[in-house]
Amino acid sequence: MSLKEQFGKDVLLTGWGHSRFGKLTDETLESLIVQVATEAIGNAGIEPGQIDEIYLGQFNSGMMPLAFPSSLALQVSDQLANVPSTRVENACASGSAAFQQGTKSLLAGTAKTVLVIGAEKMTQAGADVVGAALLGADYDMAGKASTTGFTGLFAEVAKHYEKRYGAAGNLSDVLGTIAAKNHRNGVDNPYAQLRKDLGEEFCQTVSDKNPMVADPLRRTDCSPVSDGAAAVVLSVSPTGGATAPVRLAGFGQANDFFPTERRDPTAFAATRASWHRALGMAGVGLEDLDFAEVHDCFTIAELLMYEAMGLTEPGQGARAVREGWVFKDGKLPINVSGGLKAKGHPVGATGVSQHVITAMQLTGTAGDMQLPTARRAAVQNMGGVGIANYVSVLEAV
């Protein structure tokens, strides 16, 4: 049973906008929001006054003084005066949280057209401020001093994984291959922060230019600090936009327990549940997907996604890398955009960006990123160490 069959109506992505990701010193949070919102509304072929509600995904957590940005999108047009606008926050999954809130407004019938925006400005804050803000998304480390920040948390996940499974070989090399894959893909993404093919040898090797951040994670195993924004218009019917719409076929959300001691560090159980719910609602299996954009904040996270989505059995994620399944020409390409690793990770923007990039693929407008076959895909976005999990299944109309 698809979403439309379950709820009796469509949820369509009818327009979208995307900024460049990176250190955008000439941009403000406001300018980024206005840029992508204006682009999305124009791409959808509608007037701003047709927007019924706005949802803005943003984490912030002290990275910038302005902590009340929900009305910034109204700067797009006077026609948006008095439109309800709500900031949505769920750590690094804030963008997808906003997307699902917009979806639920359409399904509830309180809106027919919703503007969803994800945005973040991070690079103006010092490394200590960014580190402390991100650690606020961890139950055990929030408010505590750390020299390795969130990298250290995922490094512990990698150590647990290697101890339990051994990655069917050299975990460090597998993670380096994932990093190299995503950097190679990022070269073709005009929005990406890091557009350089670094090669496997560089990504697998500790060096002055690729130091160890938190053993076993090197700099190339970590997504960068980024600024950026993305926006999408959601509608219950086609709006006559610049491209064909994209249908939301199913979605799922699942949260895990917050304290580390209550979670299996390598199972990502709630991530698995969110995949199960989204695929179940869409009435499809993993074999029905042509590609996926997943949350690779660190390379070990992408490896665990292969297992959480069911591409491999637990402990066998390395097989998907070694046999080429997740490469651009493989049976299920993962992170053709370059992922968070190369595209960048302005945390509140990430989930919306993943939906926009996927919609571009499904409408044949992804440029150099374009896959030859792209009819159905999944987006997976995560907050914390497997805590807040969102999956969407999108398909061409």
GROMACS .gro file of C-alpha atoms in nm:
model
  397
    1MET     CA    1   0.000   0.000   0.000
    2SER     CA    2   0.144   0.337  -0.104
    3LEU     CA    3   0.109   0.667   0.078
    4LYS     CA    4  -0.160   0.776  -0.169
    5GLU     CA    5  -0.356   0.455  -0.117
    6GLN     CA    6  -0.327   0.488   0.261
    7PHE     CA    7  -0.420   0.856   0.290
    8GLY     CA    8  -0.622   0.913  -0.026
    9LYS     CA    9  -0.408   1.197  -0.157
   10ASP     CA   10  -0.073   1.265  -0.316
   11VAL     CA   11   0.222   1.446  -0.164
   12LEU     CA   12   0.426   1.590  -0.449
   13LEU     CA   13   0.756   1.773  -0.462
   14THR     CA   14   0.671   2.039  -0.717
   15GLY     CA   15   0.962   2.285  -0.692
   16TRP     CA   16   1.301   2.312  -0.530
   17GLY     CA   17   1.604   2.532  -0.474
   18HIS     CA   18   1.959   2.468  -0.356
   19SER     CA   19   2.252   2.693  -0.264
   20ARG     CA   20   2.617   2.611  -0.294
   21PHE     CA   21   2.754   2.447   0.023
   22GLY     CA   22   3.081   2.558   0.184
   23LYS     CA   23   3.229   2.854   0.367
   24LEU     CA   24   2.995   3.124   0.240
   25THR     CA   25   3.135   3.437   0.401
   26ASP     CA   26   2.930   3.670   0.179
   27GLU     CA   27   2.601   3.504   0.277
   28THR     CA   28   2.386   3.534   0.588
   29LEU     CA   29   2.130   3.288   0.718
   30GLU     CA   30   1.864   3.525   0.585
   31SER     CA   31   2.015   3.558   0.238
   32LEU     CA   32   2.051   3.181   0.205
   33ILE     CA   33   1.691   3.121   0.310
   34VAL     CA   34   1.557   3.387   0.074
   35GLN     CA   35   1.770   3.254  -0.214
   36VAL     CA   36   1.653   2.892  -0.198
   37ALA     CA   37   1.292   2.974  -0.108
   38THR     CA   38   1.262   3.214  -0.403
   39GLU     CA   39   1.413   2.952  -0.633
   40ALA     CA   40   1.182   2.675  -0.508
   41ILE     CA   41   0.867   2.887  -0.542
   42GLY     CA   42   0.966   2.995  -0.893
   43ASN     CA   43   1.057   2.640  -0.993
   44ALA     CA   44   0.714   2.523  -0.872
   45GLY     CA   45   0.545   2.777  -1.100
   46ILE     CA   46   0.340   2.934  -0.819
   47GLU     CA   47   0.310   3.272  -0.653
   48PRO     CA   48   0.436   3.318  -0.294
   49GLY     CA   49   0.079   3.392  -0.186
   50GLN     CA   50  -0.017   3.034  -0.266
   51ILE     CA   51   0.201   2.903   0.019
   52ASP     CA   52  -0.021   2.790   0.309
   53GLU     CA   53   0.251   2.701   0.562
   54ILE     CA   54   0.628   2.717   0.601
   55TYR     CA   55   0.858   2.481   0.793
   56LEU     CA   56   1.222   2.571   0.849
   57GLY     CA   57   1.472   2.306   0.957
   58GLN     CA   58   1.764   2.453   1.153
   59PHE     CA   59   1.980   2.313   1.435
   60ASN     CA   60   2.187   2.619   1.545
   61SER     CA   61   2.238   2.511   1.913
   62GLY     CA   62   2.436   2.828   1.981
   63MET     CA   63   2.638   2.844   1.657
   64MET     CA   64   2.488   3.185   1.580
   65PRO     CA   65   2.312   3.444   1.797
   66LEU     CA   66   1.985   3.454   1.600
   67ALA     CA   67   1.785   3.170   1.751
   68PHE     CA   68   1.441   3.260   1.614
   69PRO     CA   69   1.461   3.241   1.233
   70SER     CA   70   1.117   3.104   1.144
   71SER     CA   71   0.992   3.427   0.982
   72LEU     CA   72   1.301   3.489   0.768
   73ALA     CA   73   1.135   3.318   0.471
   74LEU     CA   74   0.870   3.589   0.472
   75GLN     CA   75   1.142   3.822   0.337
   76VAL     CA   76   1.087   3.655  -0.001
   77SER     CA   77   0.766   3.846  -0.066
   78ASP     CA   78   0.504   4.065   0.100
   79GLN     CA   79   0.257   3.799  -0.015
   80LEU     CA   80   0.389   3.576   0.264
   81ALA     CA   81   0.271   3.813   0.538
   82ASN     CA   82   0.086   3.621   0.811
   83VAL     CA   83   0.166   3.277   0.664
   84PRO     CA   84   0.223   3.031   0.954
   85SER     CA   85   0.597   2.951   0.977
   86THR     CA   86   0.758   2.714   1.224
   87ARG     CA   87   1.119   2.629   1.299
   88VAL     CA   88   1.177   2.253   1.336
   89GLU     CA   89   1.481   2.116   1.520
   90ASN     CA   90   1.593   1.755   1.557
   91ALA     CA   91   1.974   1.778   1.552
   92CYS     CA   92   2.130   1.683   1.216
   93ALA     CA   93   1.793   1.549   1.101
   94SER     CA   94   1.624   1.890   1.133
   95GLY     CA   95   1.580   1.920   0.755
   96SER     CA   96   1.397   1.589   0.720
   97ALA     CA   97   1.198   1.662   1.036
   98ALA     CA   98   1.074   1.982   0.867
   99PHE     CA   99   1.000   1.784   0.549
  100GLN     CA  100   0.787   1.533   0.739
  101GLN     CA  101   0.603   1.809   0.928
  102GLY     CA  102   0.516   1.967   0.595
  103THR     CA  103   0.402   1.629   0.466
  104LYS     CA  104   0.177   1.577   0.765
  105SER     CA  105   0.015   1.920   0.716
  106LEU     CA  106  -0.080   1.816   0.363
  107LEU     CA  107  -0.210   1.479   0.479
  108ALA     CA  108  -0.407   1.642   0.761
  109GLY     CA  109  -0.570   1.879   0.515
  110THR     CA  110  -0.459   2.196   0.694
  111ALA     CA  111  -0.256   2.299   0.389
  112LYS     CA  112  -0.248   2.231   0.017
  113THR     CA  113   0.092   2.389  -0.051
  114VAL     CA  114   0.383   2.393   0.194
  115LEU     CA  115   0.729   2.546   0.168
  116VAL     CA  116   1.000   2.345   0.346
  117ILE     CA  117   1.342   2.501   0.399
  118GLY     CA  118   1.661   2.369   0.556
  119ALA     CA  119   1.938   2.616   0.638
  120GLU     CA  120   2.249   2.652   0.854
  121LYS     CA  121   2.536   2.896   0.901
  122MET     CA  122   2.825   2.727   1.082
  123THR     CA  123   3.160   2.850   0.951
  124GLN     CA  124   3.144   3.188   1.125
  125ALA     CA  125   3.161   3.012   1.463
  126GLY     CA  126   3.489   2.890   1.611
  127ALA     CA  127   3.575   2.520   1.612
  128ASP     CA  128   3.514   2.506   1.988
  129VAL     CA  129   3.166   2.658   1.948
  130VAL     CA  130   3.072   2.421   1.665
  131GLY     CA  131   3.209   2.124   1.857
  132ALA     CA  132   3.015   2.211   2.171
  133ALA     CA  133   2.696   2.272   1.971
  134LEU     CA  134   2.716   1.934   1.800
  135LEU     CA  135   2.795   1.756   2.127
  136GLY     CA  136   2.468   1.897   2.255
  137ALA     CA  137   2.310   1.620   2.045
  138ASP     CA  138   2.466   1.351   2.266
  139TYR     CA  139   2.317   1.248   2.601
  140ASP     CA  140   2.646   1.160   2.764
  141MET     CA  141   2.875   1.433   2.626
  142ALA     CA  142   2.647   1.739   2.618
  143GLY     CA  143   2.814   2.024   2.802
  144LYS     CA  144   3.140   1.836   2.853
  145ALA     CA  145   3.485   1.918   2.718
  146SER     CA  146   3.611   1.704   2.430
  147THR     CA  147   3.915   1.722   2.205
  148THR     CA  148   3.756   1.504   1.934
  149GLY     CA  149   3.392   1.615   1.947
  150PHE     CA  150   3.134   1.415   1.753
  151THR     CA  151   3.413   1.246   1.558
  152GLY     CA  152   3.513   1.078   1.883
  153LEU     CA  153   3.162   0.939   1.928
  154PHE     CA  154   3.158   0.780   1.584
  155ALA     CA  155   3.517   0.661   1.633
  156GLU     CA  156   3.388   0.462   1.929
  157VAL     CA  157   3.117   0.315   1.705
  158ALA     CA  158   3.389   0.212   1.458
  159LYS     CA  159   3.592   0.049   1.735
  160HIS     CA  160   3.290  -0.147   1.857
  161TYR     CA  161   3.218  -0.253   1.499
  162GLU     CA  162   3.572  -0.368   1.434
  163LYS     CA  163   3.581  -0.558   1.762
  164ARG     CA  164   3.253  -0.734   1.684
  165TYR     CA  165   3.290  -0.797   1.311
  166GLY     CA  166   3.638  -0.706   1.198
  167ALA     CA  167   3.473  -0.550   0.889
  168ALA     CA  168   3.549  -0.875   0.708
  169GLY     CA  169   3.901  -0.739   0.669
  170ASN     CA  170   4.066  -0.401   0.715
  171LEU     CA  171   3.801  -0.156   0.839
  172SER     CA  172   4.029   0.142   0.785
  173ASP     CA  173   4.072   0.061   0.415
  174VAL     CA  174   3.697   0.006   0.369
  175LEU     CA  175   3.620   0.345   0.523
  176GLY     CA  176   3.886   0.503   0.304
  177THR     CA  177   3.723   0.353  -0.005
  178ILE     CA  178   3.385   0.497   0.098
  179ALA     CA  179   3.544   0.839   0.143
  180ALA     CA  180   3.716   0.817  -0.197
  181LYS     CA  181   3.388   0.713  -0.363
  182ASN     CA  182   3.202   1.011  -0.224
  183HIS     CA  183   3.479   1.257  -0.307
  184ARG     CA  184   3.481   1.123  -0.662
  185ASN     CA  185   3.103   1.168  -0.685
  186GLY     CA  186   3.126   1.518  -0.540
  187VAL     CA  187   3.333   1.636  -0.836
  188ASP     CA  188   3.016   1.625  -1.049
  189ASN     CA  189   2.801   1.816  -0.799
  190PRO     CA  190   2.806   2.194  -0.859
  191TYR     CA  191   2.668   2.255  -0.509
  192ALA     CA  192   2.937   2.050  -0.331
  193GLN     CA  193   3.182   2.201  -0.087
  194LEU     CA  194   3.466   1.958  -0.170
  195ARG     CA  195   3.499   1.893  -0.543
  196LYS     CA  196   3.824   1.701  -0.566
  197ASP     CA  197   3.887   1.335  -0.646
  198LEU     CA  198   4.131   1.244  -0.370
  199GLY     CA  199   4.173   0.877  -0.464
  200GLU     CA  200   4.166   0.568  -0.245
  201GLU     CA  201   4.531   0.572  -0.145
  202PHE     CA  202   4.509   0.924  -0.001
  203CYS     CA  203   4.182   0.851   0.183
  204GLN     CA  204   4.317   0.524   0.326
  205THR     CA  205   4.644   0.673   0.449
  206VAL     CA  206   4.722   0.890   0.752
  207SER     CA  207   4.939   1.185   0.647
  208ASP     CA  208   5.007   1.551   0.723
  209LYS     CA  209   4.724   1.642   0.487
  210ASN     CA  210   4.497   1.364   0.614
  211PRO     CA  211   4.563   1.340   0.987
  212MET     CA  212   4.394   1.108   1.232
  213VAL     CA  213   4.114   1.299   1.404
  214ALA     CA  214   3.993   1.023   1.636
  215ASP     CA  215   4.131   0.676   1.577
  216PRO     CA  216   4.036   0.512   1.339
  217LEU     CA  217   3.872   0.813   1.167
  218ARG     CA  218   4.092   1.037   0.955
  219ARG     CA  219   4.002   1.381   0.827
  220THR     CA  220   3.872   1.225   0.503
  221ASP     CA  221   3.635   1.011   0.712
  222CYS     CA  222   3.460   1.324   0.843
  223SER     CA  223   3.209   1.558   0.682
  224PRO     CA  224   3.313   1.926   0.682
  225VAL     CA  225   3.168   2.224   0.870
  226SER     CA  226   2.945   2.402   0.617
  227ASP     CA  227   2.707   2.683   0.535
  228GLY     CA  228   2.417   2.631   0.299
  229ALA     CA  229   2.046   2.595   0.238
  230ALA     CA  230   1.789   2.405   0.032
  231ALA     CA  231   1.414   2.434  -0.012
  232VAL     CA  232   1.128   2.232  -0.158
  233VAL     CA  233   0.762   2.305  -0.229
  234LEU     CA  234   0.521   2.026  -0.131
  235SER     CA  235   0.177   2.016  -0.292
  236VAL     CA  236  -0.122   1.783  -0.313
  237SER     CA  237  -0.146   1.825  -0.692
  238PRO     CA  238   0.081   1.931  -0.980
  239THR     CA  239   0.149   2.304  -1.000
  240GLY     CA  240   0.270   2.336  -1.359
  241GLY     CA  241   0.628   2.399  -1.257
  242ALA     CA  242   0.950   2.393  -1.453
  243THR     CA  243   0.985   2.015  -1.422
  244ALA     CA  244   0.758   1.719  -1.365
  245PRO     CA  245   0.672   1.669  -0.997
  246VAL     CA  246   0.814   1.391  -0.781
  247ARG     CA  247   0.588   1.175  -0.565
  248LEU     CA  248   0.650   1.090  -0.200
  249ALA     CA  249   0.563   0.719  -0.195
  250GLY     CA  250   0.634   0.653   0.171
  251PHE     CA  251   0.807   0.788   0.480
  252GLY     CA  252   0.921   0.665   0.818
  253GLN     CA  253   1.060   0.802   1.142
  254ALA     CA  254   1.201   0.623   1.444
  255ASN     CA  255   1.385   0.743   1.753
  256ASP     CA  256   1.621   0.539   1.969
  257PHE     CA  257   1.692   0.571   2.339
  258PHE     CA  258   1.921   0.866   2.416
  259PRO     CA  259   2.164   0.721   2.677
  260THR     CA  260   2.447   0.528   2.510
  261GLU     CA  261   2.411   0.241   2.754
  262ARG     CA  262   2.060   0.170   2.625
  263ARG     CA  263   2.169   0.124   2.263
  264ASP     CA  264   2.366  -0.143   2.076
  265PRO     CA  265   2.645   0.075   1.932
  266THR     CA  266   2.655  -0.102   1.595
  267ALA     CA  267   2.291  -0.206   1.543
  268PHE     CA  268   2.139   0.137   1.466
  269ALA     CA  269   1.806  -0.023   1.553
  270ALA     CA  270   1.592   0.288   1.509
  271THR     CA  271   1.757   0.361   1.175
  272ARG     CA  272   1.658   0.012   1.065
  273ALA     CA  273   1.301   0.074   1.189
  274SER     CA  274   1.271   0.399   0.992
  275TRP     CA  275   1.374   0.216   0.675
  276HIS     CA  276   1.122  -0.060   0.743
  277ARG     CA  277   0.841   0.190   0.794
  278ALA     CA  278   0.919   0.396   0.485
  279LEU     CA  279   0.959   0.099   0.252
  280GLY     CA  280   0.649  -0.060   0.402
  281MET     CA  281   0.436   0.249   0.343
  282ALA     CA  282   0.566   0.274  -0.013
  283GLY     CA  283   0.497  -0.095  -0.072
  284VAL     CA  284   0.843  -0.155  -0.217
  285GLY     CA  285   1.161  -0.338  -0.130
  286LEU     CA  286   1.523  -0.231  -0.145
  287GLU     CA  287   1.552  -0.407  -0.480
  288ASP     CA  288   1.299  -0.159  -0.621
  289LEU     CA  289   1.525   0.141  -0.556
  290ASP     CA  290   1.757   0.284  -0.822
  291PHE     CA  291   1.974   0.480  -0.577
  292ALA     CA  292   1.981   0.628  -0.226
  293GLU     CA  293   2.113   0.938  -0.052
  294VAL     CA  294   2.216   0.846   0.303
  295HIS     CA  295   2.356   1.025   0.607
  296ASP     CA  296   2.734   0.979   0.588
  297CYS     CA  297   2.837   1.234   0.851
  298PHE     CA  298   3.129   0.994   0.899
  299THR     CA  299   3.226   0.705   0.674
  300ILE     CA  300   3.145   0.450   0.947
  301ALA     CA  301   2.787   0.586   0.941
  302GLU     CA  302   2.753   0.508   0.570
  303LEU     CA  303   2.889   0.157   0.625
  304LEU     CA  304   2.629   0.100   0.896
  305MET     CA  305   2.356   0.234   0.667
  306TYR     CA  306   2.424  -0.048   0.420
  307GLU     CA  307   2.336  -0.289   0.699
  308ALA     CA  308   2.048  -0.090   0.851
  309MET     CA  309   1.870  -0.061   0.515
  310GLY     CA  310   1.916  -0.434   0.455
  311LEU     CA  311   2.161  -0.415   0.165
  312THR     CA  312   2.383  -0.659   0.357
  313GLU     CA  313   2.363  -0.861   0.675
  314PRO     CA  314   2.507  -0.711   0.995
  315GLY     CA  315   2.886  -0.711   0.982
  316GLN     CA  316   2.892  -0.756   0.603
  317GLY     CA  317   2.871  -0.393   0.491
  318ALA     CA  318   3.223  -0.411   0.350
  319ARG     CA  319   3.093  -0.651   0.086
  320ALA     CA  320   2.881  -0.374  -0.068
  321VAL     CA  321   3.199  -0.170  -0.109
  322ARG     CA  322   3.432  -0.445  -0.226
  323GLU     CA  323   3.184  -0.578  -0.482
  324GLY     CA  324   3.102  -0.231  -0.612
  325TRP     CA  325   2.730  -0.234  -0.527
  326VAL     CA  326   2.727   0.123  -0.392
  327PHE     CA  327   2.932   0.289  -0.666
  328LYS     CA  328   2.773   0.503  -0.935
  329ASP     CA  329   2.760   0.207  -1.175
  330GLY     CA  330   2.663  -0.046  -0.906
  331LYS     CA  331   2.331  -0.211  -0.831
  332LEU     CA  332   2.237   0.050  -0.568
  333PRO     CA  333   2.442   0.370  -0.602
  334ILE     CA  334   2.481   0.545  -0.268
  335ASN     CA  335   2.547   0.919  -0.234
  336VAL     CA  336   2.587   1.004  -0.601
  337SER     CA  337   2.581   1.368  -0.482
  338GLY     CA  338   2.903   1.313  -0.287
  339GLY     CA  339   2.703   1.276   0.032
  340LEU     CA  340   2.765   1.484   0.342
  341LYS     CA  341   3.129   1.382   0.307
  342ALA     CA  342   3.192   1.584  -0.011
  343LYS     CA  343   2.877   1.790  -0.064
  344GLY     CA  344   2.905   1.931   0.288
  345HIS     CA  345   2.691   1.916   0.601
  346PRO     CA  346   2.521   2.242   0.703
  347VAL     CA  347   2.325   2.038   0.952
  348GLY     CA  348   1.978   2.194   0.928
  349ALA     CA  349   1.997   2.198   0.549
  350THR     CA  350   2.112   1.841   0.496
  351GLY     CA  351   1.779   1.658   0.498
  352VAL     CA  352   1.614   1.905   0.261
  353SER     CA  353   1.921   1.899   0.036
  354GLN     CA  354   1.899   1.521   0.012
  355HIS     CA  355   1.536   1.545  -0.102
  356VAL     CA  356   1.618   1.816  -0.357
  357ILE     CA  357   1.914   1.627  -0.506
  358THR     CA  358   1.700   1.313  -0.526
  359ALA     CA  359   1.417   1.503  -0.696
  360MET     CA  360   1.664   1.635  -0.951
  361GLN     CA  361   1.777   1.280  -1.029
  362LEU     CA  362   1.419   1.158  -1.064
  363THR     CA  363   1.331   1.439  -1.306
  364GLY     CA  364   1.646   1.401  -1.516
  365THR     CA  365   1.775   1.745  -1.418
  366ALA     CA  366   2.082   1.643  -1.214
  367GLY     CA  367   2.333   1.748  -1.480
  368ASP     CA  368   2.669   1.576  -1.448
  369MET     CA  369   2.538   1.381  -1.147
  370GLN     CA  370   2.259   1.223  -1.351
  371LEU     CA  371   2.219   0.846  -1.338
  372PRO     CA  372   2.099   0.665  -1.653
  373THR     CA  373   1.815   0.497  -1.462
  374ALA     CA  374   1.644   0.694  -1.185
  375ARG     CA  375   1.278   0.619  -1.124
  376ARG     CA  376   1.262   0.548  -0.750
  377ALA     CA  377   1.498   0.633  -0.465
  378ALA     CA  378   1.530   0.672  -0.089
  379VAL     CA  379   1.659   0.948   0.135
  380GLN     CA  380   1.790   0.872   0.485
  381ASN     CA  381   1.874   1.145   0.738
  382MET     CA  382   1.990   1.099   1.097
  383GLY     CA  383   2.029   1.310   1.410
  384GLY     CA  384   2.281   1.211   1.676
  385VAL     CA  385   2.441   0.867   1.685
  386GLY     CA  386   2.144   0.683   1.536
  387ILE     CA  387   1.895   0.869   1.759
  388ALA     CA  388   1.649   1.057   1.531
  389ASN     CA  389   1.599   0.875   1.202
  390TYR     CA  390   1.401   0.969   0.891
  391VAL     CA  391   1.357   0.787   0.559
  392SER     CA  392   1.161   0.899   0.253
  393VAL     CA  393   1.087   0.697  -0.061
  394LEU     CA  394   1.051   0.919  -0.367
  395GLU     CA  395   0.948   0.822  -0.718
  396ALA     CA  396   0.913   0.979  -1.060
  397VAL     CA  397   0.558   1.060  -1.166
   0.00000   0.00000   0.00000
